[in-house]
Tab-separated table of C-alpha atoms and ligand atoms in Angstrom:
chain	number	residue	atom	x	y	z
A	19	UNK	CA	286.423	145.300	75.371
A	20	UNK	CA	290.311	144.439	74.563
A	21	UNK	CA	293.488	145.677	73.554
A	22	UNK	CA	296.126	144.022	71.046
A	23	UNK	CA	299.239	145.035	71.838
A	24	UNK	CA	301.565	142.595	69.633
A	25	UNK	CA	300.054	141.942	65.716
A	26	UNK	CA	301.320	142.962	62.840
A	27	UNK	CA	298.279	143.611	60.853
A	28	UNK	CA	300.155	144.511	57.085
A	29	UNK	CA	300.072	140.414	57.103
A	30	UNK	CA	296.541	140.739	58.416
A	31	UNK	CA	293.358	140.959	55.783
A	32	UNK	CA	290.730	143.644	55.698
A	33	UNK	CA	287.971	141.141	56.999
A	34	UNK	CA	290.710	140.551	60.149
A	35	UNK	CA	290.297	144.162	61.191
A	36	UNK	CA	286.711	143.923	60.853
A	37	UNK	CA	285.849	140.209	62.771
A	38	UNK	CA	288.519	142.090	66.381
A	39	UNK	CA	286.217	145.066	66.100
A	40	UNK	CA	283.276	143.017	66.524
A	41	UNK	CA	284.864	140.590	69.238
A	42	UNK	CA	285.533	144.122	70.748
A	43	UNK	CA	289.422	144.851	69.658
A	44	UNK	CA	288.637	149.005	70.503
A	45	UNK	CA	293.167	149.283	69.978
A	46	UNK	CA	296.445	147.285	68.670
A	47	UNK	CA	299.999	147.604	69.021
A	48	UNK	CA	302.450	146.666	65.489
A	49	UNK	CA	305.547	145.811	66.271
A	50	UNK	CA	308.008	146.218	63.192
A	51	UNK	CA	309.624	142.678	62.373
A	52	UNK	CA	310.789	140.708	59.540
A	53	UNK	CA	308.961	140.501	56.718
A	54	UNK	CA	309.395	136.072	56.185
A	55	UNK	CA	311.936	137.556	53.371
A	56	UNK	CA	315.254	140.245	53.872
A	57	UNK	CA	314.708	143.536	52.529
A	58	UNK	CA	317.167	143.841	49.544
A	59	UNK	CA	317.640	147.771	50.393
A	60	UNK	CA	316.831	150.061	53.494
A	61	UNK	CA	314.919	151.395	51.572
A	62	UNK	CA	312.462	149.258	51.319
A	63	UNK	CA	312.695	149.182	55.196
A	64	UNK	CA	311.344	152.999	54.923
A	65	UNK	CA	308.136	152.216	52.783
A	66	UNK	CA	307.361	149.572	55.264
A	67	UNK	CA	308.027	152.732	58.211
A	68	UNK	CA	305.644	154.062	55.874
A	69	UNK	CA	303.050	151.969	56.141
A	70	UNK	CA	303.598	150.651	59.891
A	71	UNK	CA	302.887	155.005	60.802
A	72	UNK	CA	300.608	155.960	57.164
A	73	UNK	CA	298.438	152.925	56.054
A	74	UNK	CA	297.644	151.348	58.316
A	75	UNK	CA	296.151	153.160	61.466
A	76	UNK	CA	294.234	154.471	58.327
A	77	UNK	CA	292.593	151.051	57.723
A	78	UNK	CA	292.035	150.544	61.667
A	79	UNK	CA	290.212	153.445	61.617
A	80	UNK	CA	287.560	152.434	59.335
A	81	UNK	CA	286.607	149.620	62.105
A	82	UNK	CA	287.237	151.387	64.859
A	83	UNK	CA	290.698	150.893	66.638
A	84	UNK	CA	293.435	152.562	67.483
A	85	UNK	CA	296.580	151.663	65.339
A	86	UNK	CA	300.413	151.978	66.602
A	87	UNK	CA	303.465	150.980	65.447
A	88	UNK	CA	306.629	150.045	67.739
A	89	UNK	CA	309.892	150.857	64.832
A	90	UNK	CA	313.117	149.312	64.626
A	91	UNK	CA	315.529	146.462	62.402
A	92	UNK	CA	314.092	142.575	63.898
A	93	UNK	CA	316.703	141.089	64.336
A	94	UNK	CA	316.281	138.235	62.003
A	95	UNK	CA	317.199	141.055	59.182
A	96	UNK	CA	320.169	141.936	61.721
A	97	UNK	CA	323.089	139.802	60.464
A	98	UNK	CA	324.899	142.223	58.363
A	99	UNK	CA	325.543	144.848	60.734
A	100	UNK	CA	326.350	147.702	57.737
A	101	UNK	CA	322.834	147.121	57.309
A	102	UNK	CA	321.165	147.270	60.827
A	103	UNK	CA	322.771	151.134	60.722
A	104	UNK	CA	321.275	152.103	58.022
A	105	UNK	CA	318.136	150.886	58.636
A	106	UNK	CA	318.930	152.407	62.592
A	107	UNK	CA	319.672	156.010	61.013
A	108	UNK	CA	315.836	155.608	60.581
A	109	UNK	CA	314.421	155.219	63.079
A	110	UNK	CA	314.139	158.659	65.253
A	111	UNK	CA	312.587	160.035	62.078
A	112	UNK	CA	309.587	157.197	62.599
A	113	UNK	CA	309.132	158.223	66.395
A	114	UNK	CA	308.972	160.727	66.057
A	115	UNK	CA	305.502	160.096	63.804
A	116	UNK	CA	302.459	160.820	65.557
A	117	UNK	CA	300.886	156.634	66.621
A	118	UNK	CA	304.503	155.090	67.332
A	119	UNK	CA	304.797	154.651	71.120
A	120	UNK	CA	308.749	153.396	70.717
A	121	UNK	CA	311.831	151.028	69.882
A	122	UNK	CA	310.336	147.502	68.828
A	123	UNK	CA	310.468	144.539	68.691
A	124	UNK	CA	314.350	144.525	69.694
A	125	UNK	CA	315.844	141.543	70.665
A	126	UNK	CA	317.654	138.327	69.653
A	127	UNK	CA	316.629	135.575	66.997
A	128	UNK	CA	319.654	133.073	66.928
A	129	UNK	CA	321.601	134.394	70.202
A	130	UNK	CA	324.591	135.482	67.552
A	131	UNK	CA	326.952	138.323	68.499
A	132	UNK	CA	325.860	140.847	65.919
A	133	UNK	CA	322.216	140.434	66.859
A	134	UNK	CA	323.238	141.354	70.164
A	135	UNK	CA	325.105	144.327	68.762
A	136	UNK	CA	322.156	145.537	66.875
A	137	UNK	CA	320.072	144.951	69.985
A	138	UNK	CA	322.591	147.192	72.000
A	139	UNK	CA	322.747	149.664	69.809
A	140	UNK	CA	318.876	149.795	69.433
A	141	UNK	CA	319.163	150.235	73.418
A	142	UNK	CA	320.559	153.581	72.748
A	143	UNK	CA	318.312	155.104	70.602
A	144	UNK	CA	315.753	154.427	72.967
A	145	UNK	CA	317.526	156.756	75.832
A	146	UNK	CA	318.515	159.151	73.615
A	147	UNK	CA	314.533	159.204	72.764
A	148	UNK	CA	313.098	158.298	75.837
A	149	UNK	CA	311.018	155.890	73.884
A	150	UNK	CA	309.264	152.946	75.152
A	151	UNK	CA	310.675	149.203	74.126
A	152	UNK	CA	309.247	146.461	72.848
A	153	UNK	CA	311.258	142.970	73.373
A	154	UNK	CA	311.609	139.381	71.503
A	155	UNK	CA	312.710	136.615	72.922
A	156	UNK	CA	313.942	134.099	70.775
A	157	UNK	CA	312.095	130.878	69.821
A	158	UNK	CA	311.645	127.305	71.135
A	159	UNK	CA	315.307	125.309	72.498
A	160	UNK	CA	316.583	129.560	71.705
A	161	UNK	CA	314.473	131.496	74.191
A	162	UNK	CA	316.113	130.497	77.648
A	163	UNK	CA	319.353	131.234	76.509
A	164	UNK	CA	318.924	134.513	74.776
A	165	UNK	CA	316.219	135.805	77.114
A	166	UNK	CA	319.182	135.833	80.271
A	167	UNK	CA	321.187	137.508	77.510
A	168	UNK	CA	318.910	140.083	76.865
A	169	UNK	CA	318.157	140.972	80.329
A	170	UNK	CA	322.126	141.138	81.140
A	171	UNK	CA	322.524	143.280	78.388
A	172	UNK	CA	319.539	145.867	79.474
A	173	UNK	CA	321.453	146.233	83.044
A	174	UNK	CA	324.633	146.463	81.748
A	175	UNK	CA	323.290	148.467	79.560
A	176	UNK	CA	321.786	150.607	82.433
A	177	UNK	CA	320.394	153.691	81.086
A	178	UNK	CA	316.547	152.471	80.651
A	179	UNK	CA	313.393	152.204	83.398
A	180	UNK	CA	312.776	148.271	83.374
A	181	UNK	CA	308.739	149.224	84.139
A	182	UNK	CA	309.082	151.436	80.443
A	183	UNK	CA	310.135	147.392	78.825
A	184	UNK	CA	307.846	144.661	77.580
A	185	UNK	CA	309.974	141.487	77.494
A	186	UNK	CA	307.680	139.309	75.046
A	187	UNK	CA	306.755	135.545	74.190
A	188	UNK	CA	307.449	134.557	78.010
A	189	UNK	CA	306.391	131.010	78.727
A	190	UNK	CA	307.221	128.941	81.881
A	191	UNK	CA	310.552	128.726	81.773
A	192	UNK	CA	311.710	133.209	81.001
A	193	UNK	CA	308.429	135.440	83.141
A	194	UNK	CA	309.849	134.630	86.665
A	195	UNK	CA	313.163	135.908	85.139
A	196	UNK	CA	311.315	138.868	83.143
A	197	UNK	CA	308.737	139.478	85.791
A	198	UNK	CA	311.527	139.419	89.266
A	199	UNK	CA	313.695	142.659	87.716
A	200	UNK	CA	310.899	144.678	87.708
A	201	UNK	CA	309.885	144.479	83.464
A	202	UNK	CA	306.313	143.293	81.901
A	203	UNK	CA	306.425	140.119	80.457
A	204	UNK	CA	304.364	139.490	77.020
A	205	UNK	CA	302.524	136.204	76.376
A	206	UNK	CA	301.869	134.811	73.258
A	207	UNK	CA	299.250	133.001	72.208
A	208	UNK	CA	300.278	131.438	69.123
A	209	UNK	CA	298.846	127.837	68.195
A	210	UNK	CA	301.943	125.640	68.015
A	211	UNK	CA	305.104	127.806	69.290
A	212	UNK	CA	304.493	130.025	71.971
A	213	UNK	CA	302.026	130.073	74.705
A	214	UNK	CA	298.222	128.677	74.128
A	215	UNK	CA	295.795	129.766	76.031
A	216	UNK	CA	294.894	127.315	78.433
A	217	UNK	CA	298.998	127.411	79.311
A	218	UNK	CA	298.839	131.304	79.070
A	219	UNK	CA	295.754	131.318	81.733
A	220	UNK	CA	297.827	128.647	84.075
A	221	UNK	CA	301.188	131.709	84.028
A	222	UNK	CA	298.515	134.306	85.427
A	223	UNK	CA	297.124	131.542	88.256
A	224	UNK	CA	301.204	131.170	88.576
A	225	UNK	CA	302.115	134.802	88.506
A	226	UNK	CA	299.411	136.661	88.830
A	227	UNK	CA	298.021	139.661	87.156
A	228	UNK	CA	300.900	141.919	87.485
A	229	UNK	CA	302.695	143.713	84.189
A	230	UNK	CA	302.019	141.398	82.388
A	231	UNK	CA	299.667	141.543	78.946
A	232	UNK	CA	298.799	138.978	76.328
A	233	UNK	CA	298.922	138.867	72.471
A	234	UNK	CA	298.199	137.817	68.956
A	235	UNK	CA	301.809	139.046	67.575
A	236	UNK	CA	298.717	137.660	64.551
A	237	UNK	CA	301.206	137.590	61.593
A	238	UNK	CA	301.835	136.320	57.874
A	239	UNK	CA	302.361	132.713	59.499
A	240	UNK	CA	300.095	130.130	61.443
A	241	UNK	CA	298.509	132.511	64.073
A	242	UNK	CA	295.133	133.745	64.977
A	243	UNK	CA	294.249	137.175	65.229
A	244	UNK	CA	291.579	136.466	68.258
A	245	UNK	CA	293.934	134.835	70.377
A	246	UNK	CA	293.298	137.460	73.022
A	247	UNK	CA	289.025	137.239	72.270
A	248	UNK	CA	289.938	133.568	72.455
A	249	UNK	CA	292.110	133.389	75.746
A	250	UNK	CA	289.149	136.049	77.801
A	251	UNK	CA	286.647	132.892	76.879
A	252	UNK	CA	289.468	130.470	78.275
A	253	UNK	CA	289.577	131.931	81.222
A	254	UNK	CA	285.897	132.655	82.331
A	255	UNK	CA	285.395	128.738	81.775
A	256	UNK	CA	288.470	128.753	84.242
A	257	UNK	CA	286.645	130.491	87.070
A	258	UNK	CA	288.206	134.036	86.596
A	259	UNK	CA	286.761	137.279	87.570
A	260	UNK	CA	285.701	140.508	85.030
A	261	UNK	CA	287.568	142.725	87.089
A	262	UNK	CA	290.706	139.869	86.909
A	263	UNK	CA	290.149	139.325	82.668
A	264	UNK	CA	289.246	143.230	82.857
A	265	UNK	CA	292.945	143.235	83.890
A	266	UNK	CA	294.879	141.454	81.292
A	267	UNK	CA	293.359	142.045	78.019
A	268	UNK	CA	292.067	145.951	78.477
A	269	UNK	CA	294.076	147.821	82.020
A	270	UNK	CA	297.714	146.306	82.157
A	271	UNK	CA	297.836	147.075	78.217
A	272	UNK	CA	297.301	150.282	78.773
A	273	UNK	CA	299.046	151.238	81.616
A	274	UNK	CA	301.831	149.917	79.897
A	275	UNK	CA	301.560	151.517	77.127
A	276	UNK	CA	299.722	154.733	78.209
A	277	UNK	CA	303.707	155.793	79.259
A	278	UNK	CA	304.020	156.749	75.579
A	279	UNK	CA	301.921	160.800	75.233
A	280	UNK	CA	301.035	158.177	71.087
A	281	UNK	CA	298.916	155.798	72.904
A	282	UNK	CA	294.944	155.619	73.745
A	283	UNK	CA	292.802	153.482	73.549
A	284	UNK	CA	289.653	155.817	73.804
A	285	UNK	CA	286.734	154.576	71.694
A	286	UNK	CA	286.897	155.698	67.914
A	287	UNK	CA	284.434	156.151	65.147
A	288	UNK	CA	284.280	153.821	62.649
A	289	UNK	CA	285.532	155.324	59.968
A	290	UNK	CA	285.074	153.600	56.865
A	291	UNK	CA	287.393	153.766	53.561
B	7	UNK	CA	294.405	137.938	92.567
B	8	UNK	CA	290.655	136.827	93.587
B	9	UNK	CA	292.918	133.462	95.002
B	10	UNK	CA	296.009	132.885	96.194
B	11	UNK	CA	299.101	132.396	93.930
B	12	UNK	CA	299.091	129.269	92.426
B	13	UNK	CA	295.808	128.147	93.574
B	14	UNK	CA	293.187	127.811	90.454
B	15	UNK	CA	289.942	129.291	90.829
B	16	UNK	CA	288.505	125.509	89.592
B	17	UNK	CA	288.505	122.487	91.597
B	18	UNK	CA	290.365	119.400	91.008
B	19	UNK	CA	287.103	117.637	89.594
B	20	UNK	CA	286.614	121.234	87.078
B	21	UNK	CA	289.315	120.892	85.543
B	22	UNK	CA	288.981	117.451	85.125
B	23	UNK	CA	285.679	118.055	83.318
B	24	UNK	CA	287.068	120.830	81.330
B	25	UNK	CA	290.034	119.382	80.115
B	26	UNK	CA	289.921	115.953	79.455
B	27	UNK	CA	288.927	115.059	76.678
B	28	UNK	CA	291.157	117.622	75.371
B	29	UNK	CA	294.158	116.022	77.140
B	30	UNK	CA	293.107	112.608	76.077
B	31	UNK	CA	292.904	113.281	72.106
B	32	UNK	CA	296.257	115.050	72.782
B	33	UNK	CA	297.903	112.165	74.418
B	34	UNK	CA	296.577	109.513	71.095
B	35	UNK	CA	298.528	111.882	68.888
B	36	UNK	CA	301.713	111.608	70.361
B	37	UNK	CA	301.430	108.011	70.496
B	38	UNK	CA	300.414	107.876	67.330
B	39	UNK	CA	303.365	110.406	65.575
B	40	UNK	CA	305.973	107.332	67.290
B	41	UNK	CA	303.755	104.179	66.074
B	42	UNK	CA	303.813	106.381	62.652
B	43	UNK	CA	307.913	106.579	62.798
B	44	UNK	CA	308.255	102.963	63.836
B	45	UNK	CA	306.517	101.961	60.705
B	46	UNK	CA	307.896	104.378	58.574
B	47	UNK	CA	310.659	102.777	55.800
B	48	UNK	CA	314.453	105.811	56.164
B	49	UNK	CA	317.489	106.117	58.265
B	50	UNK	CA	316.576	104.641	62.093
B	51	UNK	CA	319.174	106.534	63.597
B	52	UNK	CA	317.427	107.770	66.613
B	53	UNK	CA	316.704	111.563	65.507
B	54	UNK	CA	317.448	114.519	68.604
B	55	UNK	CA	314.023	116.067	68.544
B	56	UNK	CA	312.892	112.864	68.991
B	57	UNK	CA	314.384	111.322	70.854
B	58	UNK	CA	314.246	114.842	73.186
B	59	UNK	CA	309.900	114.059	73.299
B	60	UNK	CA	311.123	111.039	74.804
B	61	UNK	CA	313.119	112.922	77.199
B	62	UNK	CA	310.285	115.108	78.324
B	63	UNK	CA	307.400	112.450	77.959
B	64	UNK	CA	309.311	110.972	81.119
B	65	UNK	CA	309.195	114.163	83.117
B	66	UNK	CA	305.600	114.668	82.781
B	67	UNK	CA	305.318	111.173	84.486
B	68	UNK	CA	307.307	112.560	87.686
B	69	UNK	CA	305.454	113.660	90.039
B	70	UNK	CA	307.393	116.598	91.067
B	71	UNK	CA	305.624	119.986	90.611
B	72	UNK	CA	306.248	122.555	87.378
B	73	UNK	CA	306.870	119.681	84.979
B	74	UNK	CA	306.265	122.178	81.724
B	75	UNK	CA	308.563	124.375	82.558
B	76	UNK	CA	311.235	121.607	83.462
B	77	UNK	CA	310.516	120.173	79.970
B	78	UNK	CA	310.906	123.898	78.059
B	79	UNK	CA	314.234	123.691	80.016
B	80	UNK	CA	315.354	120.354	79.094
B	81	UNK	CA	314.610	120.920	75.295
B	82	UNK	CA	316.436	124.368	75.945
B	83	UNK	CA	320.546	125.615	74.487
B	84	UNK	CA	322.302	125.237	77.972
B	85	UNK	CA	325.138	127.800	76.876
B	86	UNK	CA	325.254	131.090	77.966
B	87	UNK	CA	328.446	133.040	74.976
B	88	UNK	CA	325.717	134.295	72.389
B	89	UNK	CA	326.751	132.617	68.965
B	90	UNK	CA	329.714	133.551	66.768
B	91	UNK	CA	326.898	134.030	63.590
B	92	UNK	CA	323.645	132.993	63.322
B	93	UNK	CA	323.382	129.547	62.340
B	94	UNK	CA	319.803	130.145	59.641
B	95	UNK	CA	317.281	132.120	60.996
B	96	UNK	CA	315.232	129.128	61.692
B	97	UNK	CA	315.229	127.798	65.741
B	98	UNK	CA	314.034	123.713	65.614
B	99	UNK	CA	312.523	123.138	68.747
B	100	UNK	CA	314.923	121.719	71.003
B	101	UNK	CA	318.858	121.412	71.421
B	102	UNK	CA	320.637	119.073	69.331
B	103	UNK	CA	323.141	118.122	72.133
B	104	UNK	CA	322.464	115.005	74.135
B	105	UNK	CA	321.832	115.839	78.663
B	106	UNK	CA	322.728	113.533	80.524
C	30	LIG	ZN1	305.998	140.199	66.723
C-alpha cells in the first residue's frame, strides 16, 4: 500500500491507473503544471482546473485510487505577469473544491524576477486561504540557486508555517537546506534528471526518515508512474525495515497531506466507470 | 532510523554485490560517450557540458565524502540574484560559466 503524492495523471493513460492500483497505490495528489505547450488564454486554465477537480477523481476512483489536486499557474507559464494574474484570480474558487489540498506546484523554473513575483503572489493566496503549499524547485543547474531564492522568499513573506509547505525535487545539494528550515522535502524519482531510486535511498540513509517523501512526478515526459513501488523494492534490497519503508511511502505523505481536511487515504471501493 | 544516520543497513560487501554491475555499466557508457565524441567530425572546440563531465569525474575519484553533492554543486549556477528574464524554458544541465 502506497501513496504517490506528486504525479500528473492528466498525462497518463487509464492503463497506468490500473497498473498503479495493482502495485498498491491507494491515493495520489496531482499538482497543476505546464502541459508541454503554453495555453493561449486563461480559459485554458479554467478547463484544466476542471479536469483536475472533476475528471481525474472519477478516472482514479474506477481503480480504487483517491485523487487530490493542487491549483496554481506553473512557473513555466508565469513569465507574462498579467496573464499569470488572470489565472491566479481563479485559484480561490478552486480551493473550495472537495479534492483540492492547496496551492501548487508553485516555485521557480529559470529563476527570473517575474517568476519570483508570481511565486510571492501565490504565497499570499495560500496565506489568505490557510492552504497547504507544494513547491517545485528548478531543474538541473538552476536548482540550487532557485531553492535558495524560494526559501528566502518564504522567510521574507513570513506568514506561512514551514510544517505546511513541502519543497519538492530535492537532491543531495538541496535536501539539507530544506529540512534544516523545518520544511517537508520531496524526492522525485526520475529516469535522468532528478533522483534515481538508489540515490533517494542514499539520501534517506544520510538524512533520516522524518519529513521526507518520494514521488514519481510521472507526466508527459520521460518518467515512470510506478517509480514509487520500484523505490520501495530498492529500499527492501538495501536492507531497510518494513516500518521505515511504510513510513516513507505511506505514513509521511499521509501525515503531511492530512493537514488538509480534503485528503484521505482510506480504502476506496473501485467504481468501474 | 534503525541504523545510525548515514550508515547503510547493508555492509560494504553486500552493497558492492548489489551495485557493482550497474556501476560497471555506467562507467563504460561514459567512456564510450567520450570515445564517440573523439571519433566524430564537426566543431572540435571544447563543449562546456562535456568539460563539466570531465571535471565531475575528477571529483568522483577523490577520496573525501559527499562526491555526489559536490558534483551537483560544481554544475550549479553560482549566482544569487534573480535573472532579469527567463532564458528559455529548459535548463541545460550544467552552468556554462567555467569554474576555477
Ligand atoms: Zn510536477
